[in-house]
Short mmCIF file of C-alpha atoms and ligand atoms in Angstrom, two decimals:
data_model
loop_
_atom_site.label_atom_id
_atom_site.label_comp_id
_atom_site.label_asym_id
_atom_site.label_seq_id
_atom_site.Cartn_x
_atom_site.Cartn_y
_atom_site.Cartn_z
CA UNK A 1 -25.48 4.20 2.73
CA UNK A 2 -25.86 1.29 4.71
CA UNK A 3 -22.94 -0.87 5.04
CA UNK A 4 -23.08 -4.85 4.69
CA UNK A 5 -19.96 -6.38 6.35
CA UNK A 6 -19.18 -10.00 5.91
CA UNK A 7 -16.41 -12.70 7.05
CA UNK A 8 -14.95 -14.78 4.47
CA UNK A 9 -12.39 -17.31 6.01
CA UNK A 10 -8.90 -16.99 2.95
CA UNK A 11 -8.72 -21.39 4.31
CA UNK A 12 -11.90 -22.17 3.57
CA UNK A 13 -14.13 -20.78 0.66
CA UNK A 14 -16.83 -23.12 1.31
CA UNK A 15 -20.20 -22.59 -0.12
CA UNK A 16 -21.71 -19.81 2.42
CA UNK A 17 -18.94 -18.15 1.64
CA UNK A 18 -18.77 -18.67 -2.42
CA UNK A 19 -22.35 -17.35 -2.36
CA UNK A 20 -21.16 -14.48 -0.35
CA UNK A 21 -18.28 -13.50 -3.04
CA UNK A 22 -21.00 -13.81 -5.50
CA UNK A 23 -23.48 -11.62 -3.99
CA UNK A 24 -20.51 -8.84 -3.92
CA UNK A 25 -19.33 -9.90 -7.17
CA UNK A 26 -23.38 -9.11 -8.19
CA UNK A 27 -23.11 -5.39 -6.05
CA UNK A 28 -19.47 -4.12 -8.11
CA UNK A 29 -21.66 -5.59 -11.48
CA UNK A 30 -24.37 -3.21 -10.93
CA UNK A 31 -21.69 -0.32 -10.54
CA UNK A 32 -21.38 -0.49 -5.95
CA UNK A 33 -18.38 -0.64 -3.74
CA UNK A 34 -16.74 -4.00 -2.05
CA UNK A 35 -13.68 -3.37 0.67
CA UNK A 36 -12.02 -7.10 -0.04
CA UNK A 37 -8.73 -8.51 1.60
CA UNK A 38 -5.38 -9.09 -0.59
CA UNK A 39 -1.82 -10.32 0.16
CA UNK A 40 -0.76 -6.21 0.06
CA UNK A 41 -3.29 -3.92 1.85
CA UNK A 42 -7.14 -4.48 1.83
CA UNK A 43 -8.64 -2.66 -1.54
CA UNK A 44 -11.22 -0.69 -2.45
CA UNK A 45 -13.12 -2.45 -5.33
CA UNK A 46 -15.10 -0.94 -7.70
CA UNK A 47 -15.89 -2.32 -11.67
CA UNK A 48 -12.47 -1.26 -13.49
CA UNK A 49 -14.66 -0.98 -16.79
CA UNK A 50 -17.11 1.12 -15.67
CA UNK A 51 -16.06 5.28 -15.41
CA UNK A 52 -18.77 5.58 -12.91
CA UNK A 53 -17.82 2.99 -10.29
CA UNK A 54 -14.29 4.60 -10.56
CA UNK A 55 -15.61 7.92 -10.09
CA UNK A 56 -17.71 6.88 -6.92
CA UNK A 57 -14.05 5.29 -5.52
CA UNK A 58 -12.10 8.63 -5.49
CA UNK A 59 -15.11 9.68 -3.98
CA UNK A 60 -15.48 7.63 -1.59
CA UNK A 61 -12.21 7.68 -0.85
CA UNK A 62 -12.32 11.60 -1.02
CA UNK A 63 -8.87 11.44 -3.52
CA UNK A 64 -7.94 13.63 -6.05
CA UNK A 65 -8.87 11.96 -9.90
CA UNK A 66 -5.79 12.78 -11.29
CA UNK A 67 -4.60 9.46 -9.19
CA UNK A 68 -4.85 6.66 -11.14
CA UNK A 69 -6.26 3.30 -10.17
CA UNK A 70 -5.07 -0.30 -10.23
CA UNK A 71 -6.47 -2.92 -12.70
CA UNK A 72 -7.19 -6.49 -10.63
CA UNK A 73 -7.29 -9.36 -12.96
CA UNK A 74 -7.40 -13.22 -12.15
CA UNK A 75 -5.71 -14.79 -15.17
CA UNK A 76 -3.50 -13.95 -18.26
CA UNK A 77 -6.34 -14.07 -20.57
CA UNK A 78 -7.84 -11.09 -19.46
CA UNK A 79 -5.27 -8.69 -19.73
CA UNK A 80 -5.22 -8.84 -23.76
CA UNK A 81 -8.35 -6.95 -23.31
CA UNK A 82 -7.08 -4.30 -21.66
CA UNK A 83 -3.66 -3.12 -23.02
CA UNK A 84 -2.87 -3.19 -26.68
CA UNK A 85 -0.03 -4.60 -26.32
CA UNK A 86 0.88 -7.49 -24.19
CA UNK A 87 4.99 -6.86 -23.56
CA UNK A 88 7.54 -10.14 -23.69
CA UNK A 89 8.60 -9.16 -20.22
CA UNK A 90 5.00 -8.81 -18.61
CA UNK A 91 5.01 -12.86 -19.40
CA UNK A 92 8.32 -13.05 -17.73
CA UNK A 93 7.65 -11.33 -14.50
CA UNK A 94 3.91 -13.02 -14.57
CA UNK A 95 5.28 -16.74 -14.97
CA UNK A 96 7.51 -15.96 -11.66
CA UNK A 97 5.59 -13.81 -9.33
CA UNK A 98 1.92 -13.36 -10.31
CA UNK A 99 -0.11 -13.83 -8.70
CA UNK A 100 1.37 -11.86 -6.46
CA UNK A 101 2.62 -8.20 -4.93
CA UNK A 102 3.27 -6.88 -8.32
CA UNK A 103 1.53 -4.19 -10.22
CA UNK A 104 2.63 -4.07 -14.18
CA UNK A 105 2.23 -0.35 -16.38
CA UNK A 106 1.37 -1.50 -19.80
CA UNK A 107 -0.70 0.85 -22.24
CA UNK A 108 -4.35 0.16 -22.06
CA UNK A 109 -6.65 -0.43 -24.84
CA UNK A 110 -9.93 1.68 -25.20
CA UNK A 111 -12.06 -0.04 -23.03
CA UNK A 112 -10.27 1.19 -20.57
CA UNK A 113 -11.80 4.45 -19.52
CA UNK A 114 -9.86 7.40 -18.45
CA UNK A 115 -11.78 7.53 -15.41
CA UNK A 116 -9.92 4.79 -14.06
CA UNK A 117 -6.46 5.56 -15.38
CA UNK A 118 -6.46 9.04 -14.12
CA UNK A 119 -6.54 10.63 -17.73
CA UNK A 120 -3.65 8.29 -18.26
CA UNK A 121 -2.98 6.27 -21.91
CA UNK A 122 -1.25 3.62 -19.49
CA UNK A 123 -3.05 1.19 -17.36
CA UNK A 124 -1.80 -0.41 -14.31
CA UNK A 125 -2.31 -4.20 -13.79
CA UNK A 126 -2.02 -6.96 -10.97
CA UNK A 127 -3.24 -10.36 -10.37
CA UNK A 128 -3.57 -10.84 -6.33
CA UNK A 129 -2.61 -14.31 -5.14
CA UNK A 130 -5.28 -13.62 -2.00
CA UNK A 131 -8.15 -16.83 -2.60
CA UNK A 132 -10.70 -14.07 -1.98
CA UNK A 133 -9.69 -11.61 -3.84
CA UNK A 134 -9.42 -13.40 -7.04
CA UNK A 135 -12.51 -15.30 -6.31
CA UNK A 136 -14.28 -11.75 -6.35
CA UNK A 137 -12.71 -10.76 -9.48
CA UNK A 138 -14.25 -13.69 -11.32
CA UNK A 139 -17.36 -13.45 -9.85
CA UNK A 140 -17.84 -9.31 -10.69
CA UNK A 141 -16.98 -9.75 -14.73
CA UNK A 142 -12.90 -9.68 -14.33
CA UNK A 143 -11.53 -6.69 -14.11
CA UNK A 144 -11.41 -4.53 -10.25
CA UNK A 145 -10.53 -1.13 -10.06
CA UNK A 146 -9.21 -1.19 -6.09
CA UNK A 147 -6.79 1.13 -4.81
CA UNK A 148 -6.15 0.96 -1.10
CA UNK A 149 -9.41 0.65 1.57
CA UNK A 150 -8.21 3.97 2.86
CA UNK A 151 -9.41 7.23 3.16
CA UNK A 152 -7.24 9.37 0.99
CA UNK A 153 -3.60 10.15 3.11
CA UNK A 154 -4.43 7.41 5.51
CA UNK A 155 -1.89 4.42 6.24
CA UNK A 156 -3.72 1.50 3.74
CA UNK A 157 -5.20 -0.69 5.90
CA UNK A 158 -4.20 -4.08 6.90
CA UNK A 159 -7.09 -5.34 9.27
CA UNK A 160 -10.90 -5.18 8.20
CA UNK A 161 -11.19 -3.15 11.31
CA UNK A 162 -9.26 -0.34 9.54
CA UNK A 163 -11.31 -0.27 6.36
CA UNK A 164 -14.76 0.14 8.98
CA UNK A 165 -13.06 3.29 10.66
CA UNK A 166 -12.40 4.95 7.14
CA UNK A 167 -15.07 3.57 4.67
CA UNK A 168 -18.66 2.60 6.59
CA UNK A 169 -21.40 4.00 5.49
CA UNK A 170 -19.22 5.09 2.15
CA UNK A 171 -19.42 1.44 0.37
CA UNK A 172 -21.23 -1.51 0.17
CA UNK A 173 -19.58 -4.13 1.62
CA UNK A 174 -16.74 -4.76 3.33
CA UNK A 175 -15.18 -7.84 2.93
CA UNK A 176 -13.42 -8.90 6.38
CA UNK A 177 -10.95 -11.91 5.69
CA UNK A 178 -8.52 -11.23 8.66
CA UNK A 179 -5.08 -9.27 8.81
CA UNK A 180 -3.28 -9.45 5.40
CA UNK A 181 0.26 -11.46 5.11
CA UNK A 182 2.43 -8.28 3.56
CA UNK A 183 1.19 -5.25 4.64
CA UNK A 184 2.86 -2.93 2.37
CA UNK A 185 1.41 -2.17 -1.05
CA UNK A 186 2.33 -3.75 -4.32
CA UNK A 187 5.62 -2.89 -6.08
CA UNK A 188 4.77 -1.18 -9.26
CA UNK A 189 6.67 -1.67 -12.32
CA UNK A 190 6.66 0.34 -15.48
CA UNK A 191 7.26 -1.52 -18.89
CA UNK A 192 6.42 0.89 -21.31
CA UNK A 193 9.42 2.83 -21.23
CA UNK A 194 12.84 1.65 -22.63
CA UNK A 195 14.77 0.35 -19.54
CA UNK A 196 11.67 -1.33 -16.80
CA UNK A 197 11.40 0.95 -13.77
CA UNK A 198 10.05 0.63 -10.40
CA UNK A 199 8.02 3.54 -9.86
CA UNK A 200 6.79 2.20 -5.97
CA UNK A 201 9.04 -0.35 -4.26
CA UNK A 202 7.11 -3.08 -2.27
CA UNK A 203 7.66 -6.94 -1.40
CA UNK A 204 8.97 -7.77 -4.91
CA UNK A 205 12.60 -6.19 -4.46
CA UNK A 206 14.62 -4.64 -7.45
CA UNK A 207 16.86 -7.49 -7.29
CA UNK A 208 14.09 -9.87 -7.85
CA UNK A 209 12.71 -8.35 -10.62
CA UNK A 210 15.86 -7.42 -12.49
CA UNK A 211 16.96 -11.45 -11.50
CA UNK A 212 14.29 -11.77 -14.07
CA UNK A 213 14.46 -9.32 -16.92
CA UNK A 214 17.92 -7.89 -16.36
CA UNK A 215 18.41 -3.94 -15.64
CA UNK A 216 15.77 -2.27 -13.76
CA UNK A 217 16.21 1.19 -13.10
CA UNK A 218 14.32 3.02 -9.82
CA UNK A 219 12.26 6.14 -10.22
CA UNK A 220 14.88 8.51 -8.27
CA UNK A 221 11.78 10.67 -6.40
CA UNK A 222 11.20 7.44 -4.26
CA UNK A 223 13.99 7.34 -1.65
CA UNK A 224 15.09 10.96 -1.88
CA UNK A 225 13.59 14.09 0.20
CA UNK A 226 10.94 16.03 -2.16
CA UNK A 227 13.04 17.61 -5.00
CA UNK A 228 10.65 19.38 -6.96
CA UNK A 229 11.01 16.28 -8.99
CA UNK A 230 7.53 14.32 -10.25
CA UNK A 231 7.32 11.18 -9.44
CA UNK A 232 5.92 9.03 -12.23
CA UNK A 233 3.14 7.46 -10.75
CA UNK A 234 1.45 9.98 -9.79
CA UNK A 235 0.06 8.86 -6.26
CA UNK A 236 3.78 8.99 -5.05
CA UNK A 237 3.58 12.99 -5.24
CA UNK A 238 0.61 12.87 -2.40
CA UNK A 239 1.86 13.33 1.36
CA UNK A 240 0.82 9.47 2.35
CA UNK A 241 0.28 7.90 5.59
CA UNK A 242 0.81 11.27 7.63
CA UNK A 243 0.21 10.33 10.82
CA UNK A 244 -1.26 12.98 13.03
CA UNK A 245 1.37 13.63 14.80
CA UNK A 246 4.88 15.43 13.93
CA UNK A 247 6.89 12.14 12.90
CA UNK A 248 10.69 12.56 12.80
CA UNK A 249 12.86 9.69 11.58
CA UNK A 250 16.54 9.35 13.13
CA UNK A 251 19.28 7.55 11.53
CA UNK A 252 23.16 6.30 13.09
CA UNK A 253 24.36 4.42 15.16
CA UNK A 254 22.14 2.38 17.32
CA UNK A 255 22.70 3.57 20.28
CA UNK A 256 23.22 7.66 19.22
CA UNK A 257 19.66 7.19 17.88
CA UNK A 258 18.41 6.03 21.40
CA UNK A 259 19.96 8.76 23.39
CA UNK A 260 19.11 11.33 20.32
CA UNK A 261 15.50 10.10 20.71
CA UNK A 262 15.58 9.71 24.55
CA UNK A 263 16.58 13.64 24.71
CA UNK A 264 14.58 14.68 22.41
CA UNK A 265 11.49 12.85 24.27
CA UNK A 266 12.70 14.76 27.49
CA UNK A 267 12.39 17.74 26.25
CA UNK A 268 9.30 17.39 24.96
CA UNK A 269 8.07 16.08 27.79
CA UNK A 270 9.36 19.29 30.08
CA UNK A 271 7.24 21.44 27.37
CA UNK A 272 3.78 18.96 28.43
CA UNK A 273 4.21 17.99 24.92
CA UNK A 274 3.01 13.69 24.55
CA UNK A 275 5.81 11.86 22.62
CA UNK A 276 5.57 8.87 20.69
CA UNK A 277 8.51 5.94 19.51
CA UNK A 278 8.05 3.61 16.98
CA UNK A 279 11.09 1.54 18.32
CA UNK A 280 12.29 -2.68 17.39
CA UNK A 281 12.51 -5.38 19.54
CA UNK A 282 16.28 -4.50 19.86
CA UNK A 283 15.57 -1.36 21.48
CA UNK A 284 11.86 -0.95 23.32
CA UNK A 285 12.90 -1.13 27.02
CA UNK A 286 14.97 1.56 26.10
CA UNK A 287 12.96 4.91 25.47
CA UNK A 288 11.19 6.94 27.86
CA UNK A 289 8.59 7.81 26.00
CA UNK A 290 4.37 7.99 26.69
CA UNK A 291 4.07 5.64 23.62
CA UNK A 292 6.33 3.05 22.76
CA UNK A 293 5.14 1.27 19.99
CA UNK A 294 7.56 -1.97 18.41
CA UNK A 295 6.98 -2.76 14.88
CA UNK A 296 8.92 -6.17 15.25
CA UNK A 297 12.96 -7.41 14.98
CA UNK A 298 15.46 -6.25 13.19
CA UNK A 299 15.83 -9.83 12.02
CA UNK A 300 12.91 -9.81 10.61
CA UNK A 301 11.71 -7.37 8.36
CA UNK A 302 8.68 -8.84 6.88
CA UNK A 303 7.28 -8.86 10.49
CA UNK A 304 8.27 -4.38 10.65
CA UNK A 305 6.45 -4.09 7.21
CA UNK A 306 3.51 -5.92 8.26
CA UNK A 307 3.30 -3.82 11.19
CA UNK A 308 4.04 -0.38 9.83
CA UNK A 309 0.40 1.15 8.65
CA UNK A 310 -1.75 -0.40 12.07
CA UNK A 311 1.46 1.16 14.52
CA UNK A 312 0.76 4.48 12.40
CA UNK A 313 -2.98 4.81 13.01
CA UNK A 314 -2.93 3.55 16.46
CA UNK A 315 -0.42 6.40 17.58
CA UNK A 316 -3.25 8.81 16.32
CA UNK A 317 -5.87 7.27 18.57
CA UNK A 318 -2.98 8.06 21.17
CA UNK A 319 -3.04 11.75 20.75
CA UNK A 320 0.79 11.89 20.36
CA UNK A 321 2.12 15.47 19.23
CA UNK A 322 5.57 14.53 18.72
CA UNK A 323 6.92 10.85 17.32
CA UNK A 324 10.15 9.71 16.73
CA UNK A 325 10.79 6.45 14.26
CA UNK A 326 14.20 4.78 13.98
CA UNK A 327 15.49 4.01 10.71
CA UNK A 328 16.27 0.95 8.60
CA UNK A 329 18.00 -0.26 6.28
CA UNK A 330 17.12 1.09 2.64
CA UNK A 331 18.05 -2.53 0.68
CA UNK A 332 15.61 -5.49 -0.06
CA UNK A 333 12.25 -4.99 1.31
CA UNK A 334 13.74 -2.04 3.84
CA UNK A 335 13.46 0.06 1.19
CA UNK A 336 9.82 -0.31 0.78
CA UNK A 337 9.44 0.27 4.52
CA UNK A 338 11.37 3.41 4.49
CA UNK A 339 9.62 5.01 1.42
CA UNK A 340 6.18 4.81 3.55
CA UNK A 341 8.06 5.70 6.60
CA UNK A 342 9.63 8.64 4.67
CA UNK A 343 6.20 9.28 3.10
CA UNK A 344 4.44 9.38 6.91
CA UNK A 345 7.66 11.72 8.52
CA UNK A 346 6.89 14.16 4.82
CA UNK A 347 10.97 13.26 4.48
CA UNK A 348 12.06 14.64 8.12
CA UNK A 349 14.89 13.14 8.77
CA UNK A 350 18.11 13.50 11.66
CA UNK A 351 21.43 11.81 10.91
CA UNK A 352 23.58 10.93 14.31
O1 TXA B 1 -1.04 -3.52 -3.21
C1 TXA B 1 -1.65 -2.69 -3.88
O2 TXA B 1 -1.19 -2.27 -4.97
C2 TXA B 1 -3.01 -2.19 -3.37
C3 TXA B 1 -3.96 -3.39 -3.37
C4 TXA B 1 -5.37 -2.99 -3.02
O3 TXA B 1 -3.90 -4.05 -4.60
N1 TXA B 1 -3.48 -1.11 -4.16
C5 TXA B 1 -2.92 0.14 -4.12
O4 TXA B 1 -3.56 1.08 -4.91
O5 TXA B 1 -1.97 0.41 -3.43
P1 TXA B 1 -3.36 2.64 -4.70
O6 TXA B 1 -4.39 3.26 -5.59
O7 TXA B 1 -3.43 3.01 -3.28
O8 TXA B 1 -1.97 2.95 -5.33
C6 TXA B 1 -1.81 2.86 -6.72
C7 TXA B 1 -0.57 3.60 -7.15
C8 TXA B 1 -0.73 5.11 -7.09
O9 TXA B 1 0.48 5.68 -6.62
C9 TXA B 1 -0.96 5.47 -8.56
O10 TXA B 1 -0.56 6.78 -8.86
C10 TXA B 1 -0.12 4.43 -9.28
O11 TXA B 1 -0.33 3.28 -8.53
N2 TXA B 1 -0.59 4.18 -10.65
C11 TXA B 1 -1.76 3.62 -11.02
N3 TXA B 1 -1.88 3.58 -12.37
C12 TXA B 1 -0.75 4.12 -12.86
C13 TXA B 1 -0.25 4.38 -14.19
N4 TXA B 1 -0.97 4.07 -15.27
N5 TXA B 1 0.97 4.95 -14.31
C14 TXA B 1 1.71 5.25 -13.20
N6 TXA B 1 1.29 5.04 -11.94
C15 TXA B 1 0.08 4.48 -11.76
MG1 MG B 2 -3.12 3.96 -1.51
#
C-alpha cells in the first residue's frame, strides 16, 4: 500500500488544508486508514462503525483483537448514538475537561460492533481538543476508531516521524501536524461500575476528576508489579513500550540512585556491555554512561511526560543492551509517567 503523507498546520486550517481533512475524512468513509495528530499521542484512525476498518487497525497495527479500541467523537450529540445510556456524570466530567485527555467507559448501543470494542458490551469514548483531529472526525461521518499510531508494544508516538517508522506502507495517510502537546495517552475512566474508576492514569489526574464527581477509585493493577491480577482494560495486561533494551528503574535518594546507576554502568561497561540513562536536568552531567538521554526537569513534569515515548525509541536506534531510568514521583501526572515507565522496565525495579 502506498502511503499518502500530508502536513496540516493545528494554527491554521485554512482551505488547502480543510480540503485535505476532507479527502481523509472521504478515505476512513470508504473503510481506509488515516495516522492524525491529537493532544495525547498521534492515533490510528479507522471508521469506529464499521467492523472491517477496525479489523484492518489491529492489523495493521499487528495487535491482538481482544484489545479494545477508542471511540473519537466531536460533540455531545453523537455519543447518544453510541451508548444506551448517557450517565449524569459523563455530562459532568464532559462540561469540565472535554474536549480533552479523557477517555469515558459507558455501555455501547448496537451499532457499535464488537469488532471495535474487543467483544466488549462497553464502549470507550473521547472527544480530542486537537483542531485536526476533530476536524477529521466531522469530516469521516463522526465516530473514529484510533488507538495509538504504533505498532503493537511500541512507545505511542508523539512526532509524525514516529508513526512513518511503524505504519508506512500499512495505512493510507498519515496525517503530520507536528509534535503533540501531552505526550502520554488519555486517562481512561470507567462509569459503568458503582464507584468511577480510572482504569489508565494520564494528564487528567485522580484528583481532578474526583474534584468533579467525588470518590474515584484506581484500578489497583496500574501502579503495582504484575500480580496475576487483570487489569480492567484490557490493553493494560500487554507488556507496552518495551524498549529494546533491558530497562531497570531505580528509586531513593537522589544521589544513592546516581552512584547505584553509575556502578552499575561500570560494570557493564567492563563486560563490553553499551549502557543507557534516561536521567533529568538535575542529574545529566552526572552518569558515565554511552547514552545519556534527559527527559526534562524535575520542575517540570509535563515537559518528562512529553518526552518519555521519543527518549524510549531513540535509545533503540542506539543499540543499548542495558538502561537504567530514575524514578519519579507517583502523584499528579507522575503517576502516569511511571505506569508507562513501569510498563517499558516490565515492573523492574531497585530501591536505594
Ligand atoms: O490518548 C489516547 O487515548 C490515544 C489517542 C489516539 O486518542 N489512544 C489510545 O488508544 O491510547 P489505545 O488503543 O492505544 O489504548 C486504549 C486503551 C487500551 O488499554 C484498551 O484496552 C482500553 O483503552 N479500552 C478501550 N475500550 C475499553 C473498554 N470498553 N473497557 C475497558 N478498557 C477499554
Ligand atoms: Mg496504545
Amino acid at each position: 500500500m502506498n502511503t499518502e503523507l500530508i502536513q496540516i498546520n493545528e494554527n491554521n486550517i485554512d482551505a488547502a488544508a480543510l480540503a485535505a481533512l476532507q479527502r481523509a475524512g472521504t478515505i476512513l468513509k470508504n473503510g481506509g486508514l488515516v495516522a492524525f495528530p491529537t493532544e495525547t499521542v498521534y492515533g490510528l484512525g479507522g471508521d469506529a462503525l464499521n467492523p472491517k476498518s477496525s479489523m484492518k487497525i489491529y492489523s495493521a497495527k499487528g495487535r491482538p483483537s481482544d484489545n479494545p479500541l477508542i471511540v473519537h467523537v466531536a460533540d455531545m450529540e453523537s455519543i447518544e448514538k453510541i451508548v444506551k445510556k448517557l450517565p449524569e456524570a459523563a455530562y459532568k466530567l464532559a462540561e469540565v475537561l472535554w474536549p480533552g485527555p479523557l477517555t469515558m467507559i459507558m455501555e455501547k448501543s448496537q451499532v457499535v460492533p464488537y469488532e471495535t470494542t474487543g467483544g466488549l458490551e462497553t464502549v470507550a469514548i473521547r472527544m480530542p481538543s486537537n483542531k485536526i483531529a476533530a476536524e477529521l472526525i466531522r469530516q469521516s461521518g463522526g465516530y473514529i476508531a484510533a488507538p495509538s499510531a504504533n505498532l503493537s508494544g511500541r512507545p505511542s508516538p508523539t512526532e509524525a516521524k514516529y508513526c512513518i517508522e511503524d505504519l508506512d506502507g500499512r495505512v493510507d495517510m498519515i496525517i503530520d501536524g507536528g509534535q503533540v502537546g501531552i505526550g502520554l495517552e488519555s486517562t481512561i475512566i470507567d462509569l459503568t461500575s458503582d464507584t468511577p474508576m480510572i482504569l489508565r492514569p494520564g494528564y487528567v489526574t485522580q484528583k481532578m476528576l474526583s474534584d468533579i464527581l467525588g470518590d474515584v477509585s484506581i484500578d489497583k493493577t496500574i501502579l503495582s508489579a504484575d500480580s496475576g491480577v487483570k487489569p480492567k482494560a484490557p490493553g493494560m495486561k500487554y507488556r507496552h513500550y518495551a524498549p529494546k533494551g533491558d530497562l531497570t528503574i531505580v528509586e531513593g535518594e537522589p544521589d544513592k540512585v546516581t552512584a547505584y546507576i553509575n556502578e552499575k554502568i561500570l560494570e557493564h561497561s567492563k563486560n563490553g556491555e553499551r549502557t543507557g540513562v534516561i536521567a533529568t536536568d538535575e542529574t545529566r552531567d552526572k552518569y558515565r554512561a554511552d547514552v545519556v538521554k534527559c527527559a526534562g526537569s524535575r520542575e517540570d513534569e509535563e515537559e518528562i511526560a512529553r518526552n518519555l515515548f521519543s527518549i524510549l525509541r531513540q535509545f533503540d536506534d542506539e543499540d543499548v543492551k542495558c538502561m537504567y531510568s530514575e524514578a519519579f514521583d507517583d502523584t499528579g501526572l507522575g503517576q502516569a509517567i511511571m505506569n508507562r515507565l513501569l510498563k517499558a522496565a516490565g515492573h523492574k525495579v531497585v530501591r536505594v
